[in-house]
Short mmCIF file of the C-alpha atoms (twelve columns), coordinates in Angstrom:
data_MODEL
# 
_entry.id   MODEL 
# 
loop_
_atom_site.group_PDB 
_atom_site.id 
_atom_site.type_symbol 
_atom_site.label_atom_id 
_atom_site.label_alt_id 
_atom_site.label_comp_id 
_atom_site.label_asym_id 
_atom_site.label_seq_id 
_atom_site.Cartn_x 
_atom_site.Cartn_y 
_atom_site.Cartn_z 
_atom_site.pdbx_PDB_model_num 
ATOM 1   C CA . MET A 1   68.421 -1.647  18.836  1 
ATOM 2   C CA . ARG A 2   69.939 -1.546  22.279  1 
ATOM 3   C CA . PRO A 3   73.602 -0.501  22.629  1 
ATOM 4   C CA . GLY A 4   76.033 -3.338  22.082  1 
ATOM 5   C CA . ALA A 5   73.544 -5.493  20.179  1 
ATOM 6   C CA . ALA A 6   75.364 -5.000  16.886  1 
ATOM 7   C CA . VAL A 7   78.583 -6.234  18.440  1 
ATOM 8   C CA . VAL A 8   76.864 -9.318  19.801  1 
ATOM 9   C CA . LEU A 9   75.229 -10.092 16.436  1 
ATOM 10  C CA . ALA A 10  78.496 -9.576  14.601  1 
ATOM 11  C CA . SER A 11  80.270 -11.911 17.004  1 
ATOM 12  C CA . ALA A 12  77.558 -14.507 16.565  1 
ATOM 13  C CA . SER A 13  77.870 -14.220 12.778  1 
ATOM 14  C CA . LEU A 14  81.593 -14.764 13.010  1 
ATOM 15  C CA . LEU A 15  81.007 -17.892 15.054  1 
ATOM 16  C CA . VAL A 16  78.583 -19.274 12.478  1 
ATOM 17  C CA . LEU A 17  80.896 -18.502 9.586   1 
ATOM 18  C CA . ALA A 18  84.127 -19.490 11.294  1 
ATOM 19  C CA . PRO A 19  86.146 -21.750 8.999   1 
ATOM 20  C CA . GLY A 20  86.974 -25.253 10.121  1 
ATOM 21  C CA . ALA A 21  83.812 -25.778 12.175  1 
ATOM 22  C CA . PRO A 22  82.564 -29.327 11.530  1 
ATOM 23  C CA . PRO A 23  79.169 -29.353 9.732   1 
ATOM 24  C CA . THR A 24  76.227 -30.873 11.560  1 
ATOM 25  C CA . ALA A 25  75.518 -34.298 10.077  1 
ATOM 26  C CA . ALA A 26  72.045 -34.670 8.569   1 
ATOM 27  C CA . PRO A 27  69.982 -37.452 10.159  1 
ATOM 28  C CA . PRO A 28  69.513 -40.586 8.036   1 
ATOM 29  C CA . LEU A 29  66.363 -40.487 5.919   1 
ATOM 30  C CA . PRO A 30  64.442 -43.160 7.876   1 
ATOM 31  C CA . ALA A 31  64.841 -41.092 11.058  1 
ATOM 32  C CA . LEU A 32  62.770 -38.353 9.385   1 
ATOM 33  C CA . LEU A 33  59.826 -40.608 8.511   1 
ATOM 34  C CA . ALA A 34  56.691 -40.567 10.639  1 
ATOM 35  C CA . ASP A 35  56.436 -44.363 10.291  1 
ATOM 36  C CA . THR A 36  58.903 -46.997 9.132   1 
ATOM 37  C CA . GLY A 37  56.673 -50.022 9.639   1 
ATOM 38  C CA . GLY A 38  58.009 -51.076 13.013  1 
ATOM 39  C CA . GLY A 39  60.743 -53.361 11.724  1 
ATOM 40  C CA . SER A 40  64.505 -53.013 11.687  1 
ATOM 41  C CA . GLN A 41  64.944 -53.016 7.899   1 
ATOM 42  C CA . LEU A 42  63.621 -50.405 5.484   1 
ATOM 43  C CA . ILE A 43  63.860 -49.610 1.784   1 
ATOM 44  C CA . THR A 44  63.404 -45.986 0.731   1 
ATOM 45  C CA . ALA A 45  62.602 -45.137 -2.891  1 
ATOM 46  C CA . GLN A 46  62.792 -41.376 -3.355  1 
ATOM 47  C CA . ALA A 47  62.213 -39.279 -6.462  1 
ATOM 48  C CA . PRO A 48  63.124 -35.561 -6.624  1 
ATOM 49  C CA . HIS A 49  59.535 -34.533 -7.481  1 
ATOM 50  C CA . ALA A 50  56.162 -36.031 -8.420  1 
ATOM 51  C CA . LYS A 51  56.741 -35.905 -12.195 1 
ATOM 52  C CA . ALA A 52  60.137 -37.608 -11.991 1 
ATOM 53  C CA . THR A 53  60.670 -41.040 -13.489 1 
ATOM 54  C CA . SER A 54  63.980 -41.704 -11.744 1 
ATOM 55  C CA . GLY A 55  65.481 -41.301 -8.298  1 
ATOM 56  C CA . THR A 56  67.335 -43.248 -5.641  1 
ATOM 57  C CA . LEU A 57  66.575 -46.465 -3.806  1 
ATOM 58  C CA . THR A 58  68.395 -47.145 -0.529  1 
ATOM 59  C CA . TRP A 59  68.146 -50.030 1.891   1 
ATOM 60  C CA . TRP A 60  68.728 -49.514 5.604   1 
ATOM 61  C CA . ASN A 61  69.343 -51.423 8.834   1 
ATOM 62  C CA . LEU A 62  68.248 -50.283 12.290  1 
ATOM 63  C CA . ARG A 63  70.764 -51.238 14.965  1 
ATOM 64  C CA . ASP A 64  70.941 -49.878 18.505  1 
ATOM 65  C CA . GLY A 65  68.417 -47.186 17.628  1 
ATOM 66  C CA . THR A 66  70.355 -45.859 14.613  1 
ATOM 67  C CA . TRP A 67  69.544 -46.313 10.924  1 
ATOM 68  C CA . THR A 68  72.584 -47.124 8.798   1 
ATOM 69  C CA . LYS A 69  72.781 -47.419 5.027   1 
ATOM 70  C CA . ALA A 70  73.303 -50.954 3.717   1 
ATOM 71  C CA . GLY A 71  73.252 -50.067 0.026   1 
ATOM 72  C CA . SER A 72  72.000 -47.560 -2.530  1 
ATOM 73  C CA . THR A 73  71.278 -47.549 -6.258  1 
ATOM 74  C CA . PRO A 74  69.575 -45.506 -8.991  1 
ATOM 75  C CA . ALA A 75  65.873 -46.369 -9.369  1 
ATOM 76  C CA . ARG A 76  63.134 -45.898 -11.936 1 
ATOM 77  C CA . PHE A 77  59.491 -45.053 -11.310 1 
ATOM 78  C CA . GLY A 78  56.287 -44.873 -13.338 1 
ATOM 79  C CA . ALA A 79  56.309 -43.174 -16.733 1 
ATOM 80  C CA . ASN A 80  53.884 -40.568 -15.353 1 
ATOM 81  C CA . GLY A 81  55.678 -40.071 -12.042 1 
ATOM 82  C CA . LEU A 82  54.321 -40.626 -8.536  1 
ATOM 83  C CA . VAL A 83  50.927 -40.084 -6.906  1 
ATOM 84  C CA . GLU A 84  49.570 -40.582 -3.403  1 
ATOM 85  C CA . GLY A 85  48.699 -44.270 -3.102  1 
ATOM 86  C CA . GLY A 86  45.182 -43.758 -1.798  1 
ATOM 87  C CA . SER A 87  44.153 -41.730 -4.844  1 
ATOM 88  C CA . ARG A 88  45.927 -43.750 -7.533  1 
ATOM 89  C CA . ARG A 89  43.962 -45.120 -10.493 1 
ATOM 90  C CA . GLN A 90  44.797 -48.281 -12.406 1 
ATOM 91  C CA . GLY A 91  46.330 -47.837 -15.843 1 
ATOM 92  C CA . THR A 92  47.800 -44.398 -15.151 1 
ATOM 93  C CA . ASN A 93  51.469 -45.504 -15.225 1 
ATOM 94  C CA . THR A 94  52.064 -43.859 -11.851 1 
ATOM 95  C CA . THR A 95  53.968 -45.202 -8.860  1 
ATOM 96  C CA . PRO A 96  52.002 -45.140 -5.587  1 
ATOM 97  C CA . ALA A 97  53.661 -43.147 -2.818  1 
ATOM 98  C CA . GLY A 98  53.297 -44.572 0.668   1 
ATOM 99  C CA . LEU A 99  54.660 -47.108 3.154   1 
ATOM 100 C CA . TYR A 100 54.130 -50.752 2.205   1 
ATOM 101 C CA . ASP A 101 54.812 -54.259 3.418   1 
ATOM 102 C CA . LEU A 102 56.900 -56.647 1.305   1 
ATOM 103 C CA . PRO A 103 55.116 -60.009 1.585   1 
ATOM 104 C CA . TYR A 104 57.247 -62.207 -0.697  1 
ATOM 105 C CA . ALA A 105 59.547 -62.309 -3.692  1 
ATOM 106 C CA . PHE A 106 59.434 -64.203 -6.976  1 
ATOM 107 C CA . GLY A 107 61.442 -64.710 -10.096 1 
ATOM 108 C CA . ILE A 108 62.009 -66.468 -13.372 1 
ATOM 109 C CA . LYS A 109 65.574 -67.064 -12.234 1 
ATOM 110 C CA . ALA A 110 66.474 -68.932 -9.058  1 
ATOM 111 C CA . ALA A 111 66.598 -67.016 -5.790  1 
ATOM 112 C CA . PRO A 112 69.921 -65.228 -5.241  1 
ATOM 113 C CA . SER A 113 72.289 -66.901 -2.803  1 
ATOM 114 C CA . GLY A 114 71.428 -65.956 0.766   1 
ATOM 115 C CA . THR A 115 67.764 -65.124 0.087   1 
ATOM 116 C CA . LYS A 116 65.693 -65.570 3.269   1 
ATOM 117 C CA . VAL A 117 62.346 -64.185 2.153   1 
ATOM 118 C CA . THR A 118 59.732 -66.485 0.658   1 
ATOM 119 C CA . TYR A 119 60.619 -66.800 -3.028  1 
ATOM 120 C CA . ARG A 120 58.144 -68.166 -5.577  1 
ATOM 121 C CA . PRO A 121 59.476 -69.579 -8.844  1 
ATOM 122 C CA . VAL A 122 57.724 -68.289 -11.953 1 
ATOM 123 C CA . ARG A 123 56.321 -71.085 -14.093 1 
ATOM 124 C CA . GLN A 124 54.612 -71.211 -17.458 1 
ATOM 125 C CA . ASN A 125 51.180 -70.955 -15.826 1 
ATOM 126 C CA . SER A 126 52.057 -68.163 -13.353 1 
ATOM 127 C CA . TRP A 127 49.923 -65.021 -13.721 1 
ATOM 128 C CA . TRP A 128 49.259 -61.823 -11.788 1 
ATOM 129 C CA . CYS A 129 45.560 -61.052 -12.108 1 
ATOM 130 C CA . GLN A 130 44.743 -57.394 -12.779 1 
ATOM 131 C CA . ASP A 131 41.180 -57.946 -13.953 1 
ATOM 132 C CA . ASN A 132 38.874 -55.750 -11.871 1 
ATOM 133 C CA . ASP A 133 35.992 -58.180 -12.415 1 
ATOM 134 C CA . SER A 134 37.892 -61.184 -11.075 1 
ATOM 135 C CA . ARG A 135 37.765 -62.617 -7.569  1 
ATOM 136 C CA . SER A 136 41.554 -62.949 -7.891  1 
ATOM 137 C CA . TYR A 137 42.175 -59.236 -8.482  1 
ATOM 138 C CA . ASN A 138 45.726 -58.225 -7.488  1 
ATOM 139 C CA . ARG A 139 46.796 -61.758 -6.710  1 
ATOM 140 C CA . TRP A 140 49.272 -64.318 -8.023  1 
ATOM 141 C CA . THR A 141 47.284 -67.074 -9.744  1 
ATOM 142 C CA . GLU A 142 48.536 -70.423 -10.933 1 
ATOM 143 C CA . PRO A 143 46.889 -71.265 -13.253 1 
ATOM 144 C CA . ARG A 144 44.917 -68.214 -14.375 1 
ATOM 145 C CA . PRO A 145 41.291 -68.622 -13.262 1 
ATOM 146 C CA . ALA A 146 38.431 -68.515 -15.751 1 
ATOM 147 C CA . ASP A 147 37.130 -65.178 -14.424 1 
ATOM 148 C CA . CYS A 148 40.510 -63.449 -14.912 1 
ATOM 149 C CA . ARG A 149 40.978 -62.335 -18.510 1 
ATOM 150 C CA . ALA A 150 44.456 -62.785 -19.980 1 
ATOM 151 C CA . THR A 151 44.209 -59.366 -21.607 1 
ATOM 152 C CA . GLU A 152 43.747 -57.833 -18.127 1 
ATOM 153 C CA . SER A 153 46.589 -59.730 -16.450 1 
ATOM 154 C CA . GLU A 154 50.354 -60.218 -16.558 1 
ATOM 155 C CA . HIS A 155 51.765 -63.516 -17.749 1 
ATOM 156 C CA . LEU A 156 54.794 -63.320 -15.480 1 
ATOM 157 C CA . ILE A 157 57.095 -65.560 -17.486 1 
ATOM 158 C CA . ALA A 158 56.750 -63.239 -20.501 1 
ATOM 159 C CA . TYR A 159 58.745 -60.523 -18.684 1 
ATOM 160 C CA . THR A 160 62.071 -62.314 -18.807 1 
ATOM 161 C CA . GLN A 161 64.168 -59.261 -17.942 1 
ATOM 162 C CA . GLN A 162 61.988 -57.421 -15.422 1 
ATOM 163 C CA . TYR A 163 60.837 -60.476 -13.500 1 
ATOM 164 C CA . ALA A 164 64.149 -62.292 -13.396 1 
ATOM 165 C CA . HIS A 165 63.841 -61.236 -9.732  1 
ATOM 166 C CA . ALA A 166 61.034 -59.240 -8.132  1 
ATOM 167 C CA . TYR A 167 59.710 -58.310 -4.688  1 
ATOM 168 C CA . VAL A 168 55.971 -57.824 -4.170  1 
ATOM 169 C CA . ILE A 169 55.055 -54.345 -2.886  1 
ATOM 170 C CA . ALA A 170 51.828 -54.713 -0.908  1 
ATOM 171 C CA . PHE A 171 50.082 -51.729 -2.488  1 
ATOM 172 C CA . ASN A 172 46.285 -52.303 -2.574  1 
ATOM 173 C CA . TYR A 173 47.022 -55.847 -1.468  1 
ATOM 174 C CA . ALA A 174 45.506 -56.672 1.937   1 
ATOM 175 C CA . LYS A 175 41.989 -55.549 0.944   1 
ATOM 176 C CA . PRO A 176 42.143 -54.722 -2.759  1 
ATOM 177 C CA . VAL A 177 40.091 -51.764 -3.983  1 
ATOM 178 C CA . ARG A 178 38.959 -52.234 -7.588  1 
ATOM 179 C CA . GLU A 179 40.387 -49.786 -10.128 1 
ATOM 180 C CA . ARG A 180 43.107 -48.606 -7.718  1 
ATOM 181 C CA . GLY A 181 45.839 -50.758 -9.190  1 
ATOM 182 C CA . ALA A 182 47.415 -54.192 -9.172  1 
ATOM 183 C CA . GLY A 183 50.804 -55.759 -9.682  1 
ATOM 184 C CA . ILE A 184 53.117 -53.187 -8.112  1 
ATOM 185 C CA . PHE A 185 56.572 -54.683 -7.617  1 
ATOM 186 C CA . LEU A 186 60.203 -53.849 -7.001  1 
ATOM 187 C CA . HIS A 187 61.858 -55.515 -9.975  1 
ATOM 188 C CA . VAL A 188 64.758 -55.472 -12.416 1 
ATOM 189 C CA . ASN A 189 65.011 -52.544 -14.845 1 
ATOM 190 C CA . GLY A 190 63.415 -52.824 -18.247 1 
ATOM 191 C CA . ARG A 191 64.165 -50.495 -21.146 1 
ATOM 192 C CA . ALA A 192 62.803 -47.312 -19.566 1 
ATOM 193 C CA . ALA A 193 60.402 -46.028 -16.906 1 
ATOM 194 C CA . THR A 194 57.871 -48.476 -15.480 1 
ATOM 195 C CA . ALA A 195 54.080 -48.843 -15.621 1 
ATOM 196 C CA . GLY A 196 53.963 -47.994 -11.903 1 
ATOM 197 C CA . CYS A 197 56.486 -50.302 -10.296 1 
ATOM 198 C CA . VAL A 198 59.904 -49.400 -8.884  1 
ATOM 199 C CA . SER A 199 62.847 -50.882 -10.757 1 
ATOM 200 C CA . VAL A 200 66.582 -51.176 -10.188 1 
ATOM 201 C CA . SER A 201 69.527 -52.939 -11.817 1 
ATOM 202 C CA . ALA A 202 69.727 -56.736 -11.719 1 
ATOM 203 C CA . GLU A 203 72.783 -56.509 -9.480  1 
ATOM 204 C CA . ALA A 204 70.954 -54.283 -6.992  1 
ATOM 205 C CA . MET A 205 67.885 -56.533 -7.041  1 
ATOM 206 C CA . ARG A 206 70.000 -59.557 -6.142  1 
ATOM 207 C CA . ALA A 207 71.705 -57.619 -3.344  1 
ATOM 208 C CA . ILE A 208 68.364 -56.507 -1.889  1 
ATOM 209 C CA . LEU A 209 66.960 -60.038 -1.855  1 
ATOM 210 C CA . ALA A 210 70.099 -61.367 -0.181  1 
ATOM 211 C CA . TRP A 211 69.876 -58.561 2.411   1 
ATOM 212 C CA . ALA A 212 66.168 -58.729 3.289   1 
ATOM 213 C CA . ASP A 213 65.332 -60.721 6.410   1 
ATOM 214 C CA . PRO A 214 61.627 -61.442 7.102   1 
ATOM 215 C CA . ASP A 215 62.376 -61.694 10.837  1 
ATOM 216 C CA . ARG A 216 63.327 -58.000 10.716  1 
ATOM 217 C CA . ARG A 217 60.052 -57.002 9.014   1 
ATOM 218 C CA . PRO A 218 61.312 -55.024 6.015   1 
ATOM 219 C CA . HIS A 219 59.030 -52.373 4.467   1 
ATOM 220 C CA . ILE A 220 59.370 -49.973 1.563   1 
ATOM 221 C CA . ALA A 221 58.663 -46.224 1.736   1 
ATOM 222 C CA . ILE A 222 58.063 -44.579 -1.641  1 
ATOM 223 C CA . GLY A 223 57.834 -40.842 -2.132  1 
ATOM 224 C CA . THR A 224 59.356 -37.570 -3.243  1 
ATOM 225 C CA . ALA A 225 61.779 -35.070 -1.742  1 
ATOM 226 C CA . SER A 226 58.965 -32.574 -1.058  1 
ATOM 227 C CA . GLY A 227 55.308 -31.826 -1.673  1 
ATOM 228 C CA . PRO A 228 52.158 -33.872 -0.984  1 
ATOM 229 C CA . THR A 229 53.940 -37.120 -1.879  1 
ATOM 230 C CA . ALA A 230 57.044 -36.363 0.229   1 
ATOM 231 C CA . ILE A 231 58.597 -39.491 1.658   1 
ATOM 232 C CA . VAL A 232 58.931 -37.875 5.094   1 
ATOM 233 C CA . ARG A 233 55.125 -37.909 5.336   1 
ATOM 234 C CA . GLN A 234 55.069 -41.717 5.340   1 
# 
C-alpha cells in the first residue's frame, strides 16, 4: 500500500458512515423492470420467493417519466407458489410469472363506481372453458359449448366470493397452448391460496378496477424478489 493510502481510506469510510447523511432513495419497482408493457399504468404482484403463497400487489402510474405508487395491498398466489409462465403446466396450482396484458374485467356484482375497463356481468350461463379438447379453451363462453366439458371448466357464477369482481390476466390467452393453463385472473380473496390466480381483498379489487384506465394500457407483472422468476426480469 502506498504511503497515505490508509488515511485516504479511513477518511472515505468516515464519509460513508457519517451520521445524518440522507439515504439514497431506491428507485420504484417498475423502473427496475426490463419491460412494463409500454403503457402508463402497471400492476406489480411480487412474492418473496418461488414457493411463497403470499406477497404484495401494488398499482402504479407513470407521469412525466416517473413511476409513482397509486396503491398497495397484500396478495395471495397459487398454493404451490410461482413458476415461469412459459413452462407452467395446467392443474399444478402455480401462478405464472411474467408480464401480461389485462384485456377486460368481469364480476357477479356490478362494476365498481368509476370503472372504465370493459366489464362483463356474470350470468347463470357464463363459463370459462378450461377443457384442453375444446375449441373454446381458455375463453369465456356463454353458454358453455358442447365440446367444453363442465367438469373441465369453471361455472363463474358458482364462485360468489372470488368472482364478485375479477380482472382477466392474459396468460396463455392470445394463442392458447394446450395444457399450459387457463383461467388466470386477478380476483377477490377466497379462503386461502389460489389455484394459480392472484387474489386481493374485495376493497383492493374495487380500487384497482376504479383506477385502471384502458387508454393508459395497464399490464400486470408477476414474479418474485429474486431467482429465475424475479419480477425484475420481466
